[in-house]
Amino acid sequence: MKLNDDIIEKLSNIESLIARGELKEAPENEPERQYYFMAKLRDYVNQKKKELGRDLYACTKTFGCQMNARDSEKLVGILNLIGYKETDSEKADFVIYNTCTVRENANLKVYGHLGLLSNYKKKNPEMKIAMCGCMMQEAHVVEKIKKSYRFVDVVFGTHNIYKFAELLYMRIVKNAMIIDIWEDTTKIVEELPLERKFSFKSGVNIMFGCNNFCSYCIVPYVRGRERSRNPKDIINEIKMLSEDGVVEIMLLGQNVNSYGKNLEEPMSFAKLLEEIEKIDGIERIRFMTSHPKDLSDELIEVMAKSKKICRQLHLPVQSGSSRILKEMNRRYDKEHYLNLVDKIKKAMPDISLTTDIIVGFPGESEEDFLETMDVVKKVRYDSAFTFIYSKRTGTPAAAMENQIPEDVVKDRFNRLLEEVQKIANEQTVRFEGEVQPALVEELNGHIEGYVTGRLSSGLLVHFPGNEQLIGKIVDVRLNEAKGFYYMGEMA
Ligand code: SAH
Ligand code: SF4
Ligand code: F3S
């Protein structure tokens, strides 16, 4: 990848300085400091390979959202650069878990996996285990690892991911468990290697953290305060991605609509989109997530006239009840949300709207729940992620009285899911028979001779095709709507 060429050059410079004895200590400045540790680790991996007479393998597991996945690409980039080969198997020489803690079950999954790893490690003395990501930002988790999972080698959080090489090197030199968790940061370290999962599409962070403190949500506590990346850095990254063959980008942030508010020279998200639209080679722009309280008329205007911004908007409603929304600290009500949706649909009649909904927030009554059902019926989402409320220690909602009994929540959840699916089915039918451009993402895993493409709406279409189409945008006739996807043929 072109994106890494620059970094490889800088790394070789540092390597020759070390070899000539002109660089005896790690530089203070970032990212040079990390290149120094990468060079040291490269040496280490090479030696190990010679010792063992085989390659070393590393496995990176992502448990969380798209931002988490993007962080994993940074970890993989560093691991590749220092000489590990990638593998999906957790029976590797190095395993790193990039964790999520947004809901309790995300959390439990990690502990389940860790149990397995301890057995693998007993069989492979070379094996090293690292844990990072959102779960590690919670003090009680780190305590538990220190006490009950002593075989873990390195633990770090969401703010110091860029220090991965340094921490791994420390582990090797000191031969003890290394734990480095930061409360928060104002730092954004650019120019580190990364390895994209797909050659033709990529996520791009535009901001980190969150300032909204929705009362149920742990993200602001584990991701820290909102920080926007400099627009120049974002544009440069996207230009390089485009030169590297990327045609679709997904701009990432917990609340992209508040992008740029705390920059030295403030810039709106809509303006940023206009700048990105000008970049040659980028054909499609997506973004997530949009907070309904901050979605501006300017953004709707820019989207409506754009040739590249996809006709999809993820607009999490969380609840349809204005009373619950207030308790959730979402800072909009049902009426505001529905008005916003009307405005968006007027400007873009073909827009595909998706959402997140929480069922069973403390104090949610049957009437509150019916308000949510009402919003679902009125908005008619193309798809909706539905979640059962999960109590997160340290959030205001966890201390609220009136937690809802499980059977009541399950019943509401099932009713909601049924409605969401019925509407999603009906929604997909509206494009049946049309010809639409699709970006071919992969060979179809189930039907031989078929490929899978993604439409502007975000929905998938399966159609006859071969490997050569992967990464290309082609016109596809949507012959048959199948609920969450289409069967089609190239037009
Ligand atoms: N920043 C995004 C959401 C990030 S978390 C936004 O504000 O829309 C993704 C989704 O997880 C949220 O939209 C919410 O629906 C869900 N979620 C967050 N905390 C939760 C909790 N404690 N219980 C259940 N679902 C939760
Ligand atoms: Fe969580 Fe709310 Fe921030 Fe989204 S906006 S990450 S739901 S606190
Ligand atoms: Fe999970 Fe952290 Fe994302 S808690 S949802 S991985 S920001």
Coordinates of C-alpha atoms and ligand atoms in Angstrom, one line a residue:
M1 CA 0.0 0.0 0.0
K2 CA 1.2 3.5 -1.0
L3 CA 0.1 4.9 2.4
N4 CA 2.8 2.9 4.1
D5 CA 5.7 3.6 1.7
D6 CA 6.6 6.8 3.4
I7 CA 6.6 5.1 6.8
I8 CA 8.7 2.2 5.6
E9 CA 11.3 4.8 4.3
K10 CA 11.3 6.6 7.7
L11 CA 11.6 3.3 9.5
S12 CA 14.6 2.2 7.4
N13 CA 16.3 5.6 8.1
I14 CA 15.9 4.9 11.8
E15 CA 17.1 1.3 11.4
S16 CA 20.3 2.5 9.7
L17 CA 20.9 5.1 12.4
I18 CA 20.5 2.4 15.0
A19 CA 22.8 0.1 13.1
R20 CA 25.5 2.8 12.8
G21 CA 25.3 3.4 16.5
E22 CA 24.1 7.0 15.9
L23 CA 20.7 6.5 17.7
K24 CA 21.2 4.8 21.1
E25 CA 18.0 5.9 22.7
A26 CA 14.4 6.3 21.7
P27 CA 13.6 9.9 20.3
E28 CA 11.2 12.0 22.3
N29 CA 9.1 13.1 19.4
E30 CA 6.2 11.2 17.9
P31 CA 5.8 9.3 15.6
E32 CA 9.7 8.9 15.4
R33 CA 9.7 7.4 18.8
Q34 CA 7.4 4.7 17.7
Y35 CA 9.5 4.0 14.6
Y36 CA 12.4 3.5 16.9
F37 CA 10.5 0.8 18.8
M38 CA 9.2 -0.8 15.6
A39 CA 12.8 -1.1 14.4
K40 CA 13.8 -2.7 17.7
L41 CA 10.9 -5.1 17.4
R42 CA 11.7 -6.0 13.8
D43 CA 15.0 -7.1 15.0
Y44 CA 13.5 -9.1 17.8
V45 CA 11.0 -10.9 15.4
N46 CA 13.8 -11.6 13.0
Q47 CA 15.9 -13.2 15.7
K48 CA 13.0 -15.3 17.0
K49 CA 12.3 -16.5 13.4
K50 CA 15.9 -17.7 13.1
E51 CA 15.8 -19.3 16.5
L52 CA 12.6 -21.2 15.9
G53 CA 13.2 -21.8 12.2
R54 CA 9.7 -20.7 11.3
D55 CA 7.5 -17.6 10.8
L56 CA 5.8 -15.9 13.6
Y57 CA 2.0 -15.3 13.4
A58 CA -0.2 -12.6 14.9
C59 CA -4.0 -12.6 15.3
T60 CA -6.0 -9.4 15.9
K61 CA -9.6 -9.7 17.1
T62 CA -12.0 -6.8 16.9
F63 CA -15.0 -6.8 19.3
G64 CA -16.5 -3.4 18.7
C65 CA -17.8 -0.8 16.3
Q66 CA -16.3 0.7 13.1
M67 CA -14.0 2.9 15.1
N68 CA -12.7 -0.1 17.0
A69 CA -12.2 -1.8 13.6
R70 CA -10.2 1.2 12.3
D71 CA -8.0 1.0 15.4
S72 CA -7.4 -2.7 14.7
E73 CA -6.1 -1.7 11.2
K74 CA -3.5 0.4 13.0
L75 CA -2.5 -2.6 15.2
V76 CA -2.3 -4.9 12.2
G77 CA -0.3 -2.3 10.3
I78 CA 2.3 -2.2 13.1
L79 CA 2.3 -6.0 13.5
N80 CA 2.9 -6.5 9.8
L81 CA 5.7 -3.9 9.7
I82 CA 7.6 -5.6 12.5
G83 CA 7.4 -8.9 10.7
Y84 CA 4.5 -11.0 12.0
K85 CA 2.4 -12.8 9.5
E86 CA -1.4 -12.3 9.9
T87 CA -3.7 -15.2 10.9
D88 CA -7.3 -15.6 12.0
S89 CA -6.4 -18.4 14.4
E90 CA -6.1 -17.5 18.0
K91 CA -3.5 -20.3 18.3
A92 CA -0.9 -17.7 17.2
D93 CA 2.4 -16.3 18.6
F94 CA 0.8 -13.0 19.3
V95 CA -2.9 -12.4 20.0
I96 CA -4.4 -9.0 20.6
Y97 CA -8.0 -8.4 21.6
N98 CA -9.4 -5.0 20.7
T99 CA -12.4 -4.9 23.1
C100 CA -15.8 -3.2 23.3
T101 CA -17.8 -2.5 26.4
V102 CA -20.9 -0.7 25.1
R103 CA -23.2 -3.5 26.3
E104 CA -22.6 -6.2 28.9
N105 CA -22.6 -9.1 26.4
A106 CA -19.7 -7.4 24.4
N107 CA -17.8 -7.6 27.7
L108 CA -18.7 -11.2 28.6
K109 CA -17.5 -12.4 25.1
V110 CA -14.0 -11.2 25.8
Y111 CA -13.7 -13.1 29.1
G112 CA -15.0 -16.2 27.4
H113 CA -12.2 -15.9 24.7
L114 CA -9.6 -15.2 27.3
G115 CA -10.2 -18.6 29.0
L116 CA -9.4 -20.3 25.7
L117 CA -6.2 -18.3 25.2
S118 CA -4.8 -19.4 28.5
N119 CA -4.9 -23.0 27.3
Y120 CA -3.2 -22.1 24.0
K121 CA -0.5 -20.2 25.8
K122 CA 0.3 -23.2 28.0
K123 CA 1.1 -25.1 24.7
N124 CA 3.1 -22.3 23.1
P125 CA 5.7 -20.6 25.3
E126 CA 6.4 -18.0 22.7
M127 CA 2.8 -16.8 22.8
K128 CA 2.1 -13.2 23.9
I129 CA -1.3 -11.8 24.6
A130 CA -2.3 -8.1 24.5
M131 CA -5.6 -6.5 25.4
C132 CA -6.7 -3.0 24.4
G133 CA -9.8 -1.0 23.5
C134 CA -12.7 0.4 25.4
M135 CA -13.1 -2.3 28.1
M136 CA -9.5 -1.6 29.3
Q137 CA -10.5 2.0 30.1
E138 CA -12.6 0.6 33.0
A139 CA -10.6 0.3 36.2
H140 CA -12.6 -2.8 37.4
V141 CA -11.7 -4.6 34.2
V142 CA -8.0 -4.0 34.5
E143 CA -8.1 -5.1 38.2
K144 CA -9.8 -8.3 37.2
I145 CA -7.1 -9.0 34.5
K146 CA -4.4 -8.3 37.0
K147 CA -5.9 -10.7 39.5
S148 CA -7.5 -13.5 37.5
Y149 CA -5.7 -13.4 34.1
R150 CA -2.1 -13.1 34.9
F151 CA -1.1 -14.7 31.6
V152 CA -2.0 -11.5 29.7
D153 CA 1.2 -9.7 28.7
V154 CA 0.2 -6.1 27.6
V155 CA -2.8 -4.0 28.5
F156 CA -3.5 -0.6 27.1
G157 CA -6.5 1.6 26.3
T158 CA -8.1 3.7 23.6
H159 CA -5.9 6.9 24.0
N160 CA -2.5 5.4 23.6
I161 CA -3.0 2.9 20.8
Y162 CA -0.2 4.7 18.9
K163 CA 2.2 3.5 21.6
F164 CA 1.5 -0.2 20.8
A165 CA 5.1 -0.9 19.5
E166 CA 6.7 0.8 22.6
L167 CA 4.6 -1.2 25.0
L168 CA 5.2 -4.5 23.3
Y169 CA 8.9 -3.7 23.3
M170 CA 8.8 -3.0 27.0
R171 CA 7.1 -6.3 27.6
I172 CA 9.9 -8.1 25.9
V173 CA 12.7 -6.2 27.6
K174 CA 11.2 -6.2 31.1
N175 CA 9.6 -9.7 31.0
A176 CA 6.6 -8.5 33.1
M177 CA 3.0 -7.6 32.5
I178 CA 2.8 -4.1 31.1
I179 CA -0.2 -2.0 31.8
D180 CA -0.6 1.5 30.4
I181 CA -4.0 3.2 30.6
W182 CA -4.6 6.9 30.2
E183 CA -7.6 8.8 31.6
D184 CA -7.9 11.0 28.5
T185 CA -5.8 12.7 25.9
T186 CA -5.7 15.8 23.7
K187 CA -3.1 14.1 21.5
I188 CA -3.7 12.8 18.0
V189 CA -0.6 11.0 16.6
E190 CA -0.6 10.9 12.8
E191 CA 1.5 9.0 10.3
L192 CA 1.5 5.5 11.7
P193 CA 1.3 2.4 9.5
L194 CA -2.0 0.7 8.9
E195 CA -3.2 -2.3 7.0
R196 CA -6.7 -2.0 5.4
K197 CA -9.0 -4.9 5.4
F198 CA -10.4 -4.0 2.0
S199 CA -8.3 -2.6 -0.8
F200 CA -11.1 -0.5 -2.3
K201 CA -12.9 1.0 0.7
S202 CA -11.7 2.4 4.0
G203 CA -12.9 4.0 7.2
V204 CA -11.4 7.4 8.0
N205 CA -11.5 8.9 11.5
I206 CA -12.5 12.5 11.5
M207 CA -12.9 12.8 15.3
F208 CA -12.4 10.8 18.4
G209 CA -14.3 10.7 21.7
C210 CA -17.7 12.0 22.6
N211 CA -19.1 14.9 24.7
N212 CA -22.7 14.0 24.8
F213 CA -23.0 11.8 27.9
C214 CA -26.3 10.1 26.9
S215 CA -27.3 8.7 30.3
Y216 CA -27.1 5.0 29.4
C217 CA -23.8 5.2 27.4
I218 CA -20.3 4.3 28.5
V219 CA -18.5 5.6 25.4
P220 CA -17.7 9.1 26.7
Y221 CA -16.0 7.5 29.7
V222 CA -13.9 5.1 27.7
R223 CA -13.2 7.2 24.6
G224 CA -12.6 10.5 26.3
R225 CA -13.6 14.1 25.2
E226 CA -14.4 15.0 21.7
R227 CA -11.4 15.8 19.5
S228 CA -11.6 16.6 15.8
R229 CA -8.8 15.8 13.5
N230 CA -7.3 18.6 11.5
P231 CA -9.1 18.9 8.1
K232 CA -5.7 19.0 6.3
D233 CA -4.7 15.6 7.8
I234 CA -8.1 14.1 6.9
I235 CA -7.9 15.4 3.3
N236 CA -4.3 14.2 2.9
E237 CA -5.2 10.8 4.2
I238 CA -8.2 10.5 1.8
K239 CA -6.0 11.7 -1.2
M240 CA -3.5 9.0 -0.4
L241 CA -6.2 6.4 0.0
S242 CA -7.6 7.4 -3.4
E243 CA -4.1 7.1 -5.0
D244 CA -4.0 3.7 -3.4
G245 CA -7.2 2.5 -5.2
V246 CA -9.8 3.3 -2.6
V247 CA -13.1 4.4 -4.1
E248 CA -15.4 4.4 -1.1
I249 CA -14.7 6.0 2.3
M250 CA -16.7 6.0 5.6
L251 CA -16.0 9.0 7.8
L252 CA -16.1 7.9 11.4
G253 CA -17.0 9.7 14.6
Q254 CA -19.4 9.2 17.5
N255 CA -21.2 12.4 16.5
V256 CA -19.9 13.5 13.1
N257 CA -22.4 16.4 13.1
S258 CA -20.4 18.2 15.7
Y259 CA -17.1 17.9 13.7
G260 CA -14.8 20.8 13.8
K261 CA -16.5 22.8 16.6
N262 CA -13.4 22.7 18.8
L263 CA -10.8 23.2 16.1
E264 CA -8.5 26.3 16.2
E265 CA -10.2 27.3 13.0
P266 CA -13.7 25.9 13.4
M267 CA -15.2 24.1 10.4
S268 CA -18.6 22.5 10.0
F269 CA -19.0 18.8 9.0
A270 CA -20.9 20.0 5.9
K271 CA -17.9 22.1 4.8
L272 CA -15.6 19.1 5.4
L273 CA -17.8 17.0 3.2
E274 CA -17.6 19.6 0.4
E275 CA -13.8 19.5 0.5
I276 CA -13.8 15.7 0.5
E277 CA -16.2 15.6 -2.5
K278 CA -13.5 17.4 -4.6
I279 CA -11.0 14.6 -4.2
D280 CA -10.5 12.8 -7.5
G281 CA -10.9 9.0 -7.5
I282 CA -13.2 8.9 -4.4
E283 CA -16.6 7.9 -5.8
R284 CA -18.6 7.3 -2.7
I285 CA -18.7 9.0 0.7
R286 CA -20.5 7.6 3.8
F287 CA -20.4 8.7 7.4
M288 CA -21.5 7.6 10.8
T289 CA -22.9 8.4 13.3
S290 CA -25.2 11.4 13.0
H291 CA -26.7 12.7 16.2
P292 CA -30.2 14.1 15.5
K293 CA -29.6 17.1 17.8
D294 CA -26.8 18.4 15.7
L295 CA -27.9 17.6 12.1
S296 CA -27.9 20.9 10.3
D297 CA -29.9 22.2 7.3
E298 CA -26.5 22.9 5.7
L299 CA -25.7 19.2 5.9
I300 CA -29.0 18.2 4.3
E301 CA -28.3 20.7 1.5
V302 CA -24.8 19.5 0.9
M303 CA -26.0 15.8 0.9
A304 CA -28.8 16.5 -1.5
K305 CA -26.7 18.2 -4.1
S306 CA -23.7 15.8 -3.8
K307 CA -22.9 13.3 -6.5
K308 CA -20.7 11.2 -4.1
I309 CA -22.4 11.1 -0.7
C310 CA -24.4 7.9 -0.5
R311 CA -28.1 8.0 -0.1
Q312 CA -28.0 6.6 3.4
L313 CA -28.3 8.2 6.7
H314 CA -27.9 6.5 10.1
L315 CA -29.8 8.5 12.5
P316 CA -30.1 6.8 15.9
V317 CA -33.4 7.6 17.6
Q318 CA -32.9 5.4 20.7
S319 CA -36.5 6.0 21.8
G320 CA -39.7 7.5 20.4
S321 CA -40.9 8.8 23.8
S322 CA -40.0 12.5 24.5
R323 CA -40.0 11.7 28.2
I324 CA -37.5 8.9 27.9
L325 CA -35.4 10.9 25.4
K326 CA -35.1 13.5 28.1
E327 CA -34.1 10.9 30.7
M328 CA -31.6 9.6 28.2
N329 CA -30.1 13.1 27.8
R330 CA -30.4 13.0 24.1
R331 CA -31.4 16.6 23.8
Y332 CA -34.1 16.3 21.2
D333 CA -37.7 15.1 21.4
K334 CA -40.0 13.0 19.2
E335 CA -41.4 16.0 17.4
H336 CA -37.9 17.4 16.5
Y337 CA -36.8 14.0 15.3
L338 CA -39.9 13.5 13.1
N339 CA -39.6 17.0 11.7
L340 CA -35.9 16.3 10.9
V341 CA -36.8 13.1 9.1
D342 CA -39.5 15.0 7.0
K343 CA -36.9 17.6 6.0
I344 CA -34.4 14.9 5.0
K345 CA -37.0 12.9 3.0
K346 CA -38.2 16.1 1.2
A347 CA -34.7 16.9 0.1
M348 CA -33.8 13.3 -0.8
P349 CA -36.9 11.2 -1.5
D350 CA -34.7 8.1 -2.2
I351 CA -32.8 8.3 1.1
S352 CA -32.4 5.1 3.0
L353 CA -32.8 5.8 6.7
T354 CA -31.4 3.5 9.4
T355 CA -31.4 3.8 13.2
D356 CA -30.4 2.4 16.6
I357 CA -33.2 1.8 19.2
I358 CA -32.8 0.9 22.9
V359 CA -35.7 -1.1 24.5
G360 CA -36.2 -1.2 28.3
F361 CA -34.4 2.0 29.4
P362 CA -35.2 2.5 33.1
G363 CA -38.7 3.7 33.7
E364 CA -39.9 2.9 30.1
S365 CA -43.7 2.3 30.3
E366 CA -45.8 0.6 27.7
E367 CA -46.9 4.0 26.5
D368 CA -43.3 5.1 26.1
F369 CA -42.6 1.9 24.1
L370 CA -45.7 2.5 21.9
E371 CA -44.2 6.0 21.1
T372 CA -41.1 4.2 19.8
M373 CA -43.3 1.9 17.7
D374 CA -45.0 4.9 16.4
V375 CA -41.7 6.5 15.2
V376 CA -40.7 3.3 13.6
K377 CA -44.0 3.2 11.6
K378 CA -43.8 6.9 10.7
V379 CA -40.1 6.9 9.6
R380 CA -40.1 3.5 7.9
Y381 CA -36.4 2.6 8.4
D382 CA -34.6 0.5 5.8
S383 CA -33.1 -1.2 8.8
A384 CA -32.7 -0.7 12.5
F385 CA -30.4 -2.0 15.1
T386 CA -32.4 -2.9 18.1
F387 CA -30.8 -3.3 21.5
I388 CA -31.9 -4.4 24.9
Y389 CA -30.9 -1.8 27.5
S390 CA -27.7 -2.9 29.2
K391 CA -26.7 -1.4 32.6
R392 CA -23.2 0.1 32.4
T393 CA -21.5 0.8 35.7
G394 CA -20.7 4.4 36.2
T395 CA -23.4 5.8 33.9
P396 CA -26.3 7.9 35.4
A397 CA -28.9 5.4 34.0
A398 CA -27.3 2.5 36.0
A399 CA -28.3 4.3 39.2
M400 CA -31.8 5.0 38.1
E401 CA -34.7 3.3 39.8
N402 CA -37.4 1.4 37.8
Q403 CA -35.1 -0.9 35.9
I404 CA -37.5 -2.9 33.7
P405 CA -38.0 -6.6 34.4
E406 CA -36.4 -8.9 31.8
D407 CA -39.6 -10.5 30.6
V408 CA -41.3 -7.2 29.9
V409 CA -38.2 -6.0 27.9
K410 CA -38.0 -9.2 25.9
D411 CA -41.7 -9.0 25.0
R412 CA -41.2 -5.4 23.8
F413 CA -38.0 -6.2 22.0
N414 CA -39.8 -9.0 20.0
R415 CA -42.7 -6.8 19.1
L416 CA -40.3 -4.1 17.9
L417 CA -38.1 -6.5 16.0
E418 CA -41.2 -7.9 14.1
E419 CA -42.3 -4.4 13.1
V420 CA -38.8 -3.3 12.1
Q421 CA -38.4 -6.4 9.9
K422 CA -41.9 -6.0 8.3
I423 CA -41.2 -2.4 7.3
A424 CA -37.6 -3.2 6.2
N425 CA -39.1 -5.8 3.9
E426 CA -41.6 -3.4 2.4
Q427 CA -38.9 -0.7 2.0
T428 CA -36.6 -2.9 -0.1
V429 CA -39.4 -3.7 -2.5
R430 CA -39.6 0.0 -3.5
F431 CA -36.4 -0.3 -5.6
E432 CA -37.3 -3.7 -7.1
G433 CA -36.7 -3.6 -10.9
E434 CA -34.5 -0.5 -10.8
V435 CA -30.9 -0.3 -12.1
Q436 CA -28.5 1.0 -9.5
P437 CA -24.7 1.2 -9.2
A438 CA -23.2 -1.3 -6.8
L439 CA -19.6 -1.5 -5.5
V440 CA -18.6 -5.1 -5.7
E441 CA -17.1 -6.1 -2.4
E442 CA -16.4 -9.9 -2.5
L443 CA -17.2 -13.2 -4.1
N444 CA -20.5 -14.6 -2.8
G445 CA -19.7 -17.1 -0.1
H446 CA -22.9 -19.1 -0.7
I447 CA -23.6 -19.2 -4.5
E448 CA -20.8 -20.1 -6.8
G449 CA -20.3 -17.7 -9.7
Y450 CA -21.9 -14.8 -7.8
V451 CA -20.5 -11.7 -6.3
T452 CA -21.9 -9.3 -3.6
G453 CA -22.1 -5.6 -4.2
R454 CA -23.2 -2.7 -2.0
L455 CA -25.7 -0.2 -3.2
S456 CA -25.7 3.5 -2.4
S457 CA -28.4 2.8 0.2
G458 CA -26.0 0.4 2.0
L459 CA -28.1 -2.7 1.1
L460 CA -26.4 -5.7 -0.6
V461 CA -27.1 -7.2 -4.0
H462 CA -26.0 -10.6 -5.1
F463 CA -25.5 -11.2 -8.8
P464 CA -23.6 -13.3 -11.3
G465 CA -20.0 -12.1 -11.6
N466 CA -16.3 -13.0 -11.0
E467 CA -13.3 -11.9 -9.1
Q468 CA -12.3 -9.3 -11.6
L469 CA -15.3 -7.2 -10.6
I470 CA -14.1 -6.8 -7.0
G471 CA -13.5 -3.1 -6.1
K472 CA -15.4 -1.9 -9.2
I473 CA -18.7 0.0 -9.3
V474 CA -21.1 -1.6 -11.8
D475 CA -24.8 -1.1 -12.7
V476 CA -27.0 -3.8 -11.4
R477 CA -30.7 -4.5 -12.1
L478 CA -32.4 -5.3 -8.7
N479 CA -34.6 -8.2 -9.9
E480 CA -35.9 -9.4 -6.6
A481 CA -36.1 -7.8 -3.1
K482 CA -35.4 -10.4 -0.4
G483 CA -35.9 -8.3 2.7
F484 CA -32.5 -7.2 3.7
Y485 CA -30.9 -7.8 0.3
Y486 CA -31.5 -8.1 -3.5
M487 CA -30.9 -10.7 -6.1
G488 CA -29.9 -9.1 -9.4
E489 CA -27.9 -9.1 -12.6
M490 CA -25.5 -6.7 -14.3
A491 CA -27.4 -4.3 -16.5
Ligands
SAH1 N1 -22.5 7.6 18.9 C1 -23.6 6.8 18.4 C2 -23.7 5.5 19.1 C3 -22.6 4.7 19.5 S1 -23.0 3.2 20.5 C4 -24.9 7.6 18.6 O1 -25.0 8.5 19.5 O2 -25.8 7.3 17.9 C5 -24.0 2.4 19.3 C6 -25.4 2.1 19.9 O3 -25.3 1.2 21.0 C7 -26.1 3.3 20.4 O4 -26.7 4.0 19.3 C8 -27.2 2.7 21.3 O5 -28.3 2.4 20.6 C9 -26.5 1.4 21.7 N2 -26.2 1.5 23.1 C10 -25.3 2.3 23.7 N3 -25.3 2.1 25.1 C11 -26.2 1.1 25.3 C12 -26.6 0.5 26.5 N4 -26.1 0.8 27.7 N5 -27.5 -0.5 26.4 C13 -28.0 -0.8 25.2 N6 -27.6 -0.2 24.0 C14 -26.7 0.7 24.1
SF4_2 FE1 -22.9 7.3 23.5 FE2 -24.6 9.3 23.1 FE3 -22.0 9.7 22.6 FE4 -23.4 8.2 21.0 S1 -23.7 10.4 21.4 S2 -21.4 7.7 21.8 S3 -24.9 7.2 22.4 S4 -22.9 9.3 24.6
F3S3 FE1 -17.7 -0.4 21.7 FE2 -15.9 1.4 22.2 FE3 -17.1 1.3 19.9 S1 -17.4 0.7 23.6 S2 -19.1 0.5 20.4 S3 -15.8 -0.3 20.7 S4 -16.4 3.1 20.9

